[in-house]
CSV table of C-alpha atoms in Angstrom, one decimal:
chain,number,residue,atom,x,y,z
A,1,MET,CA,75.9,100.4,68.8
A,2,SER,CA,77.2,97.1,67.4
A,3,LEU,CA,74.8,97.6,64.4
A,4,PHE,CA,76.5,100.9,63.8
A,5,TYR,CA,79.9,99.2,63.5
A,6,VAL,CA,78.7,96.6,61.1
A,7,VAL,CA,77.0,99.2,58.8
A,8,ALA,CA,80.1,101.5,59.1
A,9,LEU,CA,82.3,98.7,58.1
A,10,LEU,CA,80.1,98.0,55.1
A,11,SER,CA,80.1,101.7,54.1
A,12,THR,CA,83.9,101.9,54.2
A,13,PHE,CA,84.2,98.6,52.3
A,14,PHE,CA,81.9,99.6,49.5
A,15,ALA,CA,83.4,103.1,49.3
A,16,LEU,CA,86.8,101.6,48.8
A,17,MET,CA,85.4,99.2,46.2
A,18,THR,CA,84.0,102.2,44.4
A,19,ILE,CA,87.5,103.6,44.1
A,20,PHE,CA,89.4,100.4,43.3
A,21,THR,CA,87.1,98.9,40.7
A,22,LYS,CA,88.3,99.3,37.2
A,23,ASN,CA,85.0,99.2,35.4
A,24,PRO,CA,83.2,102.5,35.7
A,25,VAL,CA,79.7,100.9,35.8
A,26,HIS,CA,80.6,98.6,38.6
A,27,SER,CA,82.1,101.6,40.4
A,28,VAL,CA,78.8,103.4,40.2
A,29,LEU,CA,76.9,100.4,41.4
A,30,TYR,CA,79.2,100.2,44.5
A,31,LEU,CA,78.6,103.8,45.1
A,32,VAL,CA,74.8,103.1,45.0
A,33,ILE,CA,75.4,100.4,47.7
A,34,THR,CA,77.4,102.9,49.7
A,35,PHE,CA,74.5,105.4,49.6
A,36,PHE,CA,72.2,102.6,50.7
A,37,THR,CA,74.4,102.1,53.8
A,38,PHE,CA,74.2,105.8,54.4
A,39,THR,CA,70.4,105.5,54.4
A,40,VAL,CA,70.7,102.8,57.1
A,41,HIS,CA,73.0,105.2,59.1
A,42,TYR,CA,70.3,107.9,58.9
A,43,ILE,CA,67.7,105.4,60.2
A,44,LEU,CA,69.9,104.5,63.1
A,45,LEU,CA,70.2,108.2,63.9
A,46,ASN,CA,66.4,108.4,64.0
A,47,ALA,CA,66.2,110.7,60.9
A,48,GLN,CA,63.6,108.8,58.9
A,49,PHE,CA,62.8,111.6,56.6
A,50,LEU,CA,66.4,112.3,55.7
A,51,ALA,CA,66.9,108.6,55.2
A,52,VAL,CA,64.1,108.3,52.7
A,53,VAL,CA,65.0,111.5,50.9
A,54,ASN,CA,68.6,110.3,50.6
A,55,PHE,CA,67.3,107.1,49.2
A,56,ILE,CA,65.0,108.7,46.6
A,57,VAL,CA,67.2,111.5,45.5
A,58,TYR,CA,70.7,109.9,45.6
A,59,MET,CA,70.0,106.3,44.8
A,60,GLY,CA,66.8,106.8,42.8
A,61,ALA,CA,67.6,109.8,40.7
A,62,ILE,CA,71.2,111.0,40.7
A,63,MET,CA,72.9,107.6,40.5
A,64,VAL,CA,70.5,106.4,37.8
A,65,LEU,CA,71.6,109.4,35.7
A,66,PHE,CA,75.3,108.6,36.4
A,67,LEU,CA,74.7,105.1,35.3
A,68,PHE,CA,72.9,106.3,32.3
A,69,VAL,CA,75.8,108.4,31.1
A,70,LEU,CA,78.4,105.7,31.8
A,71,MET,CA,76.3,103.1,30.0
A,72,LEU,CA,75.9,105.3,26.9
A,73,LEU,CA,79.6,106.2,26.9
A,74,ASN,CA,80.4,102.5,27.3
A,75,MET,CA,83.8,103.0,28.9
A,76,ASN,CA,86.0,100.1,29.9
A,77,GLU,CA,89.6,99.4,30.8
A,78,ASP,CA,90.8,99.5,27.2
A,79,VAL,CA,89.6,102.9,26.3
A,80,GLU,CA,90.4,104.5,29.7
A,81,PRO,CA,92.2,107.8,28.9
A,82,MET,CA,95.8,108.1,30.2
A,83,LYS,CA,96.0,110.7,32.9
A,84,SER,CA,99.0,113.0,32.8
A,85,THR,CA,101.6,112.9,35.6
A,86,LEU,CA,100.6,116.5,36.7
A,87,VAL,CA,97.1,115.4,37.3
A,88,LYS,CA,98.2,112.4,39.4
A,89,VAL,CA,100.5,114.5,41.5
A,90,MET,CA,97.8,117.1,42.1
A,91,ALA,CA,95.3,114.3,43.0
A,92,VAL,CA,97.8,112.9,45.6
A,93,ILE,CA,98.4,116.4,47.1
A,94,ALA,CA,94.6,117.0,47.3
A,95,GLY,CA,94.0,113.6,48.9
A,96,CYS,CA,96.7,114.3,51.5
A,97,CYS,CA,95.2,117.7,52.3
A,98,LEU,CA,91.8,116.0,52.9
A,99,PHE,CA,93.4,113.3,55.1
A,100,VAL,CA,95.1,116.0,57.2
A,101,THR,CA,91.8,117.9,57.6
A,102,VAL,CA,89.9,114.8,58.6
A,103,CYS,CA,92.6,113.8,61.1
A,104,GLY,CA,92.5,117.3,62.6
A,105,ALA,CA,88.8,117.3,62.9
A,106,LEU,CA,88.9,113.9,64.6
A,107,HIS,CA,91.6,115.2,67.0
A,108,LEU,CA,89.4,118.1,68.0
A,109,PHE,CA,86.3,115.9,68.4
A,110,ASP,CA,85.4,115.3,72.0
A,111,THR,CA,84.6,111.5,72.3
A,112,GLN,CA,84.5,111.5,76.1
A,113,THR,CA,81.1,113.0,76.8
A,114,PRO,CA,78.4,110.9,75.3
A,115,LEU,CA,76.0,112.5,72.9
A,116,ILE,CA,72.4,112.4,74.1
A,117,GLU,CA,69.6,113.0,71.8
A,118,LYS,CA,67.1,115.4,73.4
A,119,ASP,CA,64.1,114.7,71.2
A,120,PRO,CA,63.8,111.3,69.4
A,121,SER,CA,61.1,112.7,67.1
A,122,ILE,CA,63.4,115.4,65.7
A,123,GLY,CA,63.9,113.6,62.4
A,124,LEU,CA,60.2,113.6,61.5
A,125,VAL,CA,59.0,115.8,58.7
A,126,LYS,CA,57.0,118.1,60.9
A,127,ASN,CA,59.8,119.0,63.2
A,128,LEU,CA,62.3,119.3,60.3
A,129,GLY,CA,60.0,121.7,58.5
A,130,GLN,CA,59.6,123.8,61.6
A,131,VAL,CA,63.3,124.0,62.1
A,132,LEU,CA,64.0,124.8,58.5
A,133,PHE,CA,61.4,127.5,58.2
A,134,LYS,CA,62.0,129.2,61.5
A,135,GLU,CA,65.5,128.8,62.8
A,136,PHE,CA,67.4,128.3,59.5
A,137,LEU,CA,65.2,130.2,57.1
A,138,LEU,CA,68.0,132.3,55.6
A,139,PRO,CA,70.4,129.4,54.8
A,140,PHE,CA,67.5,127.4,53.5
A,141,GLU,CA,66.4,130.1,51.1
A,142,LEU,CA,70.0,130.8,50.1
A,143,SER,CA,70.6,127.2,49.2
A,144,SER,CA,67.3,127.1,47.2
A,145,LEU,CA,68.6,130.1,45.3
A,146,LEU,CA,71.8,128.3,44.6
A,147,LEU,CA,69.9,125.3,43.3
A,148,LEU,CA,67.8,127.6,41.1
A,149,THR,CA,70.9,129.1,39.7
A,150,ALA,CA,72.4,125.7,38.9
A,151,MET,CA,69.1,124.7,37.3
A,152,VAL,CA,69.0,127.8,35.1
A,153,GLY,CA,72.6,127.2,34.1
A,154,ALA,CA,71.9,123.6,33.2
A,155,VAL,CA,68.9,124.5,31.1
A,156,LEU,CA,71.0,127.2,29.3
A,157,LEU,CA,73.8,124.7,28.6
A,158,ALA,CA,71.4,122.1,27.3
A,159,LYS,CA,69.6,124.5,25.1
A,160,LYS,CA,70.6,124.5,21.4
A,161,GLU,CA,71.9,127.6,19.8
A,162,PRO,CA,69.1,129.2,17.8
A,163,LYS,CA,69.8,129.1,14.1
A,164,ARG,CA,70.8,132.4,12.6
A,165,ILE,CA,69.3,133.2,9.2
B,1,MET,CA,59.7,92.2,70.6
B,2,GLU,CA,57.4,89.4,71.7
B,3,LEU,CA,57.1,86.2,69.7
B,4,SER,CA,53.4,86.5,69.0
B,5,PHE,CA,54.0,89.9,67.3
B,6,VAL,CA,56.6,88.3,65.1
B,7,ILE,CA,54.4,85.4,64.2
B,8,GLU,CA,51.4,87.7,63.5
B,9,LYS,CA,53.5,89.9,61.1
B,10,PHE,CA,55.0,86.9,59.5
B,11,ILE,CA,51.6,85.5,58.7
B,12,LEU,CA,50.5,88.8,57.4
B,13,VAL,CA,53.6,89.2,55.2
B,14,THR,CA,53.1,85.7,53.8
B,15,ILE,CA,49.4,86.4,53.0
B,16,VAL,CA,50.2,89.7,51.3
B,17,PHE,CA,53.0,88.1,49.3
B,18,ILE,CA,50.9,85.2,48.1
B,19,VAL,CA,48.0,87.5,47.3
B,20,SER,CA,50.1,89.8,45.2
B,21,LEU,CA,51.6,86.8,43.4
B,22,VAL,CA,48.2,85.3,42.7
B,23,VAL,CA,46.8,88.6,41.6
B,24,ALA,CA,49.7,89.1,39.3
B,25,MET,CA,49.3,85.6,37.9
B,26,TYR,CA,45.7,86.0,37.2
B,27,SER,CA,46.2,89.5,35.8
B,28,THR,CA,48.0,87.8,32.9
B,29,LEU,CA,44.9,85.7,32.3
B,30,ALA,CA,42.6,88.7,32.8
B,31,GLU,CA,44.6,90.7,30.3
B,32,ARG,CA,44.1,88.1,27.6
B,33,LYS,CA,40.5,87.6,28.5
B,34,ILE,CA,39.8,91.3,28.4
B,35,ALA,CA,41.7,91.6,25.1
B,36,GLY,CA,39.5,88.8,23.7
B,37,PHE,CA,36.4,90.5,25.0
B,38,MET,CA,37.3,93.9,23.5
B,39,GLN,CA,38.3,92.3,20.1
B,40,ASP,CA,35.2,90.1,20.0
B,41,ARG,CA,36.9,86.8,20.4
B,42,TYR,CA,37.2,84.2,23.2
B,43,GLY,CA,40.7,84.5,24.6
B,44,PRO,CA,42.4,81.5,26.2
B,45,ASP,CA,39.8,78.9,27.1
B,46,ARG,CA,41.6,75.5,26.7
B,47,ALA,CA,43.2,74.9,30.1
B,48,GLY,CA,40.6,74.4,32.7
B,49,ILE,CA,37.1,76.0,32.7
B,50,PHE,CA,37.3,79.5,31.2
B,51,GLY,CA,41.0,79.0,30.8
B,52,LEU,CA,41.5,79.3,34.6
B,53,LEU,CA,44.6,77.0,34.6
B,54,GLN,CA,46.3,79.0,31.9
B,55,PRO,CA,48.5,81.0,34.2
B,56,LEU,CA,49.7,77.8,35.9
B,57,CYS,CA,50.6,76.3,32.5
B,58,ASP,CA,52.4,79.5,31.5
B,59,GLY,CA,54.3,79.4,34.8
B,60,GLY,CA,55.3,75.8,34.3
B,61,LYS,CA,56.5,76.6,30.8
B,62,PHE,CA,58.6,79.4,32.1
B,63,PHE,CA,60.3,77.1,34.6
B,64,PHE,CA,61.0,74.3,32.1
B,65,LYS,CA,62.4,76.4,29.3
B,66,GLU,CA,66.1,76.5,28.7
B,67,GLU,CA,67.9,79.2,30.5
B,68,ILE,CA,70.3,81.1,28.2
B,69,ILE,CA,72.9,83.5,29.4
B,70,PRO,CA,74.6,85.1,26.4
B,71,SER,CA,78.3,84.6,26.2
B,72,GLY,CA,79.0,88.3,25.9
B,73,ALA,CA,76.8,89.2,28.9
B,74,HIS,CA,78.0,90.2,32.3
B,75,LYS,CA,76.9,87.2,34.2
B,76,THR,CA,76.4,88.5,37.7
B,77,LEU,CA,74.6,91.6,36.7
B,78,PHE,CA,72.5,89.7,34.2
B,79,ILE,CA,71.1,87.6,37.1
B,80,ILE,CA,70.9,90.6,39.5
B,81,GLY,CA,68.7,92.6,37.0
B,82,PRO,CA,65.5,90.5,37.2
B,83,THR,CA,66.2,89.8,40.9
B,84,ILE,CA,66.1,93.5,41.8
B,85,ALA,CA,63.0,94.0,39.6
B,86,ILE,CA,61.0,91.3,41.4
B,87,ILE,CA,62.2,92.2,44.9
B,88,THR,CA,61.4,95.9,44.6
B,89,ALA,CA,58.0,94.9,43.2
B,90,CYS,CA,57.2,92.7,46.1
B,91,ILE,CA,58.5,94.9,49.0
B,92,SER,CA,56.6,98.0,47.9
B,93,SER,CA,53.3,96.6,49.2
B,94,ALA,CA,54.6,96.6,52.8
B,95,VAL,CA,53.2,100.0,53.8
B,96,ILE,CA,49.7,99.6,52.2
B,97,PRO,CA,46.9,99.4,54.8
B,98,TRP,CA,44.8,96.5,53.6
B,99,GLY,CA,42.1,97.0,56.2
B,100,GLN,CA,41.3,98.2,59.7
B,101,GLU,CA,42.0,96.2,62.8
B,102,LEU,CA,40.8,92.7,63.4
B,103,THR,CA,40.0,91.7,66.9
B,104,ILE,CA,40.5,88.0,67.7
B,105,GLY,CA,40.0,87.2,71.3
B,106,GLU,CA,42.2,89.7,73.2
B,107,ARG,CA,44.5,90.5,70.3
B,108,VAL,CA,44.1,93.5,68.0
B,109,ILE,CA,45.6,92.8,64.7
B,110,SER,CA,46.4,95.6,62.3
B,111,LEU,CA,46.1,94.7,58.7
B,112,GLN,CA,49.1,96.7,57.7
B,113,VAL,CA,52.5,95.2,57.6
B,114,ALA,CA,54.4,98.3,58.6
B,115,ASP,CA,53.1,101.7,59.6
B,116,VAL,CA,56.1,103.7,58.5
B,117,ASN,CA,55.6,107.4,59.2
B,118,VAL,CA,57.0,108.3,55.9
B,119,GLY,CA,55.0,105.6,54.1
B,120,ILE,CA,54.4,107.4,50.8
B,121,LEU,CA,58.1,108.4,50.5
B,122,TYR,CA,59.0,104.7,51.1
B,123,MET,CA,56.9,103.7,48.2
B,124,PHE,CA,58.6,106.3,46.0
B,125,GLY,CA,62.0,105.1,47.1
B,126,VAL,CA,61.2,101.5,46.2
B,127,ILE,CA,59.7,102.5,42.9
B,128,ALA,CA,62.8,104.5,42.1
B,129,LEU,CA,64.9,101.5,43.0
B,130,GLY,CA,63.0,99.3,40.5
B,131,VAL,CA,64.6,101.3,37.7
B,132,TYR,CA,67.9,99.6,38.5
B,133,GLY,CA,66.5,96.2,37.7
B,134,ILE,CA,65.7,97.3,34.2
B,135,MET,CA,68.9,99.3,33.6
B,136,LEU,CA,71.2,96.5,34.9
B,137,GLY,CA,69.4,93.9,32.9
B,138,GLY,CA,69.6,95.9,29.8
B,139,TRP,CA,73.2,96.8,30.2
B,140,ALA,CA,74.4,93.4,31.2
B,141,SER,CA,72.8,91.8,28.2
B,142,ASN,CA,75.6,93.4,26.0
B,143,ASN,CA,73.1,94.1,23.3
B,144,LYS,CA,72.4,97.5,21.6
B,145,PHE,CA,68.7,97.0,21.6
B,146,SER,CA,68.5,96.0,25.3
B,147,LEU,CA,70.6,99.0,26.2
B,148,MET,CA,68.4,101.4,24.2
B,149,GLY,CA,65.3,99.8,25.8
B,150,ALA,CA,66.8,100.1,29.3
B,151,ILE,CA,67.7,103.7,28.8
B,152,ARG,CA,64.3,104.5,27.4
B,153,ALA,CA,62.7,102.8,30.5
B,154,ALA,CA,64.9,104.6,32.9
B,155,SER,CA,64.5,108.1,31.5
B,156,GLN,CA,60.8,107.6,31.2
B,157,SER,CA,60.4,106.6,34.8
B,158,ILE,CA,62.7,109.3,36.1
B,159,SER,CA,60.7,111.9,34.1
B,160,TYR,CA,57.4,110.8,35.3
B,161,GLU,CA,58.5,110.3,38.9
B,162,ILE,CA,58.9,114.1,39.1
B,163,ALA,CA,55.3,114.8,38.1
B,164,MET,CA,54.1,112.0,40.3
B,165,GLY,CA,55.9,113.4,43.3
B,166,LEU,CA,54.5,116.9,42.7
B,167,SER,CA,51.0,115.6,42.4
B,168,ILE,CA,51.5,113.8,45.7
B,169,ILE,CA,52.7,117.1,47.4
B,170,ALA,CA,49.3,118.7,46.7
B,171,LEU,CA,47.6,115.7,48.2
B,172,LEU,CA,49.9,115.9,51.3
B,173,MET,CA,48.9,119.5,51.7
B,174,VAL,CA,45.3,118.3,52.1
B,175,THR,CA,46.0,115.3,54.3
B,176,GLN,CA,48.8,116.7,56.4
B,177,SER,CA,50.4,113.3,56.9
B,178,LEU,CA,52.9,111.1,55.1
B,179,SER,CA,51.7,107.9,56.7
B,180,LEU,CA,49.4,105.9,54.5
B,181,LYS,CA,47.5,104.6,57.5
B,182,ASP,CA,46.5,108.2,58.5
B,183,ILE,CA,45.7,109.1,55.0
B,184,VAL,CA,43.3,106.2,54.5
B,185,ALA,CA,41.8,106.6,58.0
B,186,GLN,CA,40.9,110.3,57.2
B,187,GLN,CA,38.8,109.2,54.2
B,188,SER,CA,36.1,107.3,56.1
B,189,GLY,CA,32.7,107.2,54.4
B,190,PHE,CA,32.2,108.4,50.9
B,191,VAL,CA,32.3,112.2,50.9
B,192,ASN,CA,35.7,112.4,52.5
B,193,TRP,CA,37.5,110.6,49.7
B,194,ASN,CA,40.5,112.6,48.4
B,195,ILE,CA,39.3,112.3,44.8
B,196,TRP,CA,36.7,115.0,45.6
B,197,VAL,CA,39.4,117.5,46.7
B,198,GLN,CA,42.2,116.5,44.4
B,199,PRO,CA,40.7,115.6,41.0
B,200,LEU,CA,43.5,117.2,39.0
B,201,GLY,CA,46.1,115.6,41.2
B,202,PHE,CA,44.5,112.2,40.7
B,203,ILE,CA,44.5,112.5,36.9
B,204,ILE,CA,48.2,113.5,36.9
B,205,PHE,CA,48.9,110.6,39.3
B,206,ILE,CA,47.2,108.0,37.2
B,207,VAL,CA,48.9,109.1,34.0
B,208,CYS,CA,52.3,108.9,35.8
B,209,ALA,CA,51.3,105.5,37.2
B,210,PHE,CA,50.8,104.2,33.7
B,211,ALA,CA,54.2,105.5,32.7
B,212,GLU,CA,55.9,104.0,35.8
B,213,CYS,CA,54.4,100.6,35.1
B,214,ASN,CA,55.5,100.8,31.4
B,215,ARG,CA,51.9,100.2,30.3
B,216,VAL,CA,50.3,101.2,27.1
B,217,PRO,CA,50.2,104.1,26.0
B,218,PHE,CA,53.7,104.5,27.5
B,219,ASP,CA,55.1,101.1,26.8
B,220,LEU,CA,58.0,102.5,24.7
B,221,PRO,CA,60.8,100.4,26.5
B,222,GLU,CA,59.6,97.3,24.6
B,223,CYS,CA,58.9,97.9,21.0
B,224,GLU,CA,59.1,95.2,18.4
B,225,THR,CA,59.5,97.4,15.4
B,226,GLU,CA,62.4,99.5,16.8
B,227,LEU,CA,64.0,97.6,19.6
B,228,VAL,CA,63.2,93.9,19.1
B,229,GLY,CA,62.1,93.2,22.7
B,230,GLY,CA,63.5,96.2,24.6
B,231,TYR,CA,65.5,95.6,27.8
B,232,HIS,CA,64.6,91.9,28.0
B,233,THR,CA,65.6,91.0,24.5
B,234,GLU,CA,68.3,88.5,25.7
B,235,TYR,CA,66.3,87.1,28.5
B,236,SER,CA,64.6,83.7,28.4
B,237,SER,CA,62.8,81.3,30.7
B,238,MET,CA,62.0,82.3,34.3
B,239,LYS,CA,64.2,85.4,34.2
B,240,LEU,CA,62.0,86.9,31.5
B,241,GLY,CA,59.1,85.6,33.6
B,242,LEU,CA,60.3,87.5,36.6
B,243,TYR,CA,60.5,90.7,34.6
B,244,MET,CA,56.9,90.3,33.3
B,245,PHE,CA,55.7,89.2,36.8
B,246,SER,CA,57.3,92.3,38.4
B,247,GLU,CA,55.4,94.4,35.9
B,248,TYR,CA,52.1,92.9,36.9
B,249,ILE,CA,52.9,93.2,40.6
B,250,ASN,CA,53.7,96.8,40.0
B,251,MET,CA,50.4,97.3,38.4
B,252,PHE,CA,48.7,95.6,41.4
B,253,VAL,CA,50.6,97.8,43.9
B,254,SER,CA,50.0,101.0,42.0
B,255,SER,CA,46.3,100.2,41.8
B,256,ALA,CA,46.3,99.6,45.5
B,257,LEU,CA,48.2,102.9,46.1
B,258,MET,CA,45.7,104.8,43.9
B,259,ALA,CA,42.8,103.3,45.7
B,260,SER,CA,44.2,104.1,49.1
B,261,LEU,CA,45.4,107.6,48.3
B,262,TYR,CA,42.4,108.9,46.3
B,263,PHE,CA,39.5,106.4,46.7
B,264,GLY,CA,39.4,105.8,50.4
B,265,GLY,CA,41.2,102.5,50.6
B,266,TYR,CA,39.2,100.1,52.7
B,267,ASN,CA,36.5,102.7,53.3
B,268,PHE,CA,33.1,102.2,51.7
B,269,PRO,CA,29.9,104.2,51.7
B,270,PHE,CA,27.7,104.0,54.8
B,271,MET,CA,30.2,101.8,56.6
B,272,ASN,CA,29.4,103.4,59.9
B,273,ASP,CA,25.6,103.2,59.5
B,274,LEU,CA,25.3,99.4,58.9
B,275,GLY,CA,25.4,98.6,62.6
B,276,LEU,CA,27.7,95.6,62.1
B,277,SER,CA,30.5,94.6,64.5
B,278,PRO,CA,33.9,96.1,63.8
B,279,ASN,CA,35.3,92.7,62.6
B,280,TRP,CA,32.6,92.5,59.9
B,281,ILE,CA,33.3,96.1,58.9
B,282,THR,CA,37.0,95.2,58.5
B,283,ILE,CA,36.3,92.2,56.4
B,284,LEU,CA,33.8,94.1,54.2
B,285,GLY,CA,36.4,96.9,54.0
B,286,VAL,CA,39.1,94.5,52.7
B,287,LEU,CA,36.6,93.3,50.1
B,288,ALA,CA,35.8,96.9,49.1
B,289,PHE,CA,39.5,97.6,48.8
B,290,PHE,CA,40.1,94.7,46.6
B,291,LEU,CA,37.1,95.6,44.5
B,292,LYS,CA,38.6,99.1,43.9
B,293,ILE,CA,42.0,97.5,43.1
B,294,PHE,CA,40.5,95.2,40.5
B,295,ALA,CA,38.6,98.1,39.0
B,296,PHE,CA,41.9,99.9,38.6
B,297,ILE,CA,43.5,96.8,37.1
B,298,PHE,CA,40.7,96.5,34.7
B,299,PHE,CA,41.1,100.2,33.8
B,300,PHE,CA,44.8,99.6,33.1
B,301,MET,CA,43.8,96.8,30.6
B,302,TRP,CA,40.9,98.7,29.2
B,303,ILE,CA,43.3,101.6,28.3
B,304,ARG,CA,45.7,99.1,26.7
B,305,TRP,CA,43.2,98.1,24.1
B,306,THR,CA,41.8,101.6,23.6
B,307,LEU,CA,44.7,104.0,23.1
B,308,PRO,CA,47.6,103.7,20.6
B,309,ARG,CA,51.0,104.3,22.0
B,310,PHE,CA,52.9,107.6,22.0
B,311,ARG,CA,56.0,108.4,20.1
B,312,TYR,CA,59.0,108.8,22.4
B,313,ASP,CA,59.4,112.6,21.9
B,314,GLN,CA,55.7,113.0,22.5
B,315,LEU,CA,56.0,111.0,25.7
B,316,MET,CA,58.8,113.3,27.0
B,317,LYS,CA,56.9,116.4,25.9
B,318,LEU,CA,53.8,115.2,27.8
B,319,GLY,CA,55.9,114.5,30.9
B,320,TRP,CA,58.0,117.6,31.1
B,321,LYS,CA,55.9,120.3,29.4
B,322,MET,CA,52.4,119.4,30.4
B,323,LEU,CA,52.3,117.2,33.5
B,324,ILE,CA,54.9,119.0,35.6
B,325,PRO,CA,53.5,122.6,35.0
B,326,LEU,CA,50.0,121.2,35.7
B,327,ALA,CA,51.2,119.5,38.9
B,328,ILE,CA,52.8,122.8,40.0
B,329,ALA,CA,49.6,124.7,39.2
B,330,ASN,CA,47.7,122.1,41.2
B,331,ILE,CA,50.0,122.7,44.2
B,332,VAL,CA,49.5,126.5,44.0
B,333,LEU,CA,45.8,126.1,43.6
B,334,THR,CA,45.6,123.7,46.6
B,335,GLY,CA,47.6,126.1,48.7
B,336,VAL,CA,45.4,129.1,47.8
B,337,ILE,CA,42.2,127.2,48.5
B,338,THR,CA,43.5,126.0,51.8
B,339,VAL,CA,44.4,129.5,53.0
B,340,LEU,CA,41.1,130.9,51.8
B,341,LYS,CA,39.2,128.2,53.6
B,342,ASP,CA,41.1,128.9,56.8
B,343,LEU,CA,40.4,132.6,56.5
B,344,TYR,CA,36.8,132.7,55.6
B,345,PHE,CA,35.1,129.4,56.7
């Protein structure tokens, strides 16, 4: 339990650093460390497979692509575009809404009864696969459809317009 | 956790660490010797007999050279870059089973540092992390050529990771386990090696391994004619040494991975018919495993002096348009064969 608090503190710290750093590349690097602490959280929750997949997909692929784009754009404090007041106001309102939602969720959360894990091997690949393909087949297939749609969209956007003769 | 367990693992980790460093050191010599052999010349032969002390001299030279951090560079990230590269290279060997169990007195010692039940995925994660070392180093140098080299390296390894992962999925369909220990234990003897059931998967895997290690013919990240030195243009002394060292350690680890996934790891033909005691079989198994690893390292070097390099667009085309469809076809084929085998045999 004490390990959880240490890791949670680190996650919060690095998440805050992500927001408050001026340099976009540093910001992404802090985000990478935040994701790493999430991986540790998953391991603490006995979900090894999820931990490793989070590690590979988020840290190893998505964040590298983020870093990629930021390095190519080469943004820094000097060329940071000025945001209009309207955007700032909207961001504040959206942030407040999120805060209220989180507070409400925390309020409803029952912290009295301790959560007992029934099966410690639930996070293994075999059990996860069984659950995904039996109990949650429909949501699983729907989300794969969603991913496929996004992929087709991305390919379509990346494709060059054919030259008309 | 008892103390003897900790001591045992500590000794094992130390041995693995030293062995991978020594192998990486002597890979540099082997590379030059093999280059010499293939080009009909001697190669380094001045330091020690057969040039055996050459790696030590190179190491000493790396340490004593002046360390330069360019004034425009981002200092912290410039140092973190090679650090990540060498750390990820060294920790990836943790899940490789180097041999079976050794029995000393009452104790049974497993020759694997950590039997993680998602061992292969752990390897993939660590390999994916290695990209950060190159990218950070390249970006922090504040040099156009370094940045271009870093971006080339990163996009190359991301592209080939996909094909590599897909080729592994077909293998996992056969082995039914993600733990490297189980996968190697299944391949006892000679006929059970995974290469016989996954030949196409192995070819895809080895091509991707070449690309992941930035070896010829995929060594585009460093290119004298276009990019000066690639991502390590601005690096000097031991920081450059660490980048090069991590490359050789990666080569060693990927050879070990290929040997244990497809070529039976520590298993060798007729191992159960020799009538030797289990300890001797384990020792012979470790030797057989290293023989396989060295064969793969030799293969890496052989290719280097045989094939010319690709152009960058050809490299991307090969990765995305050839290897990924082939790997998917391999998965489908494996699935169909598995089902047919269940139905009819």
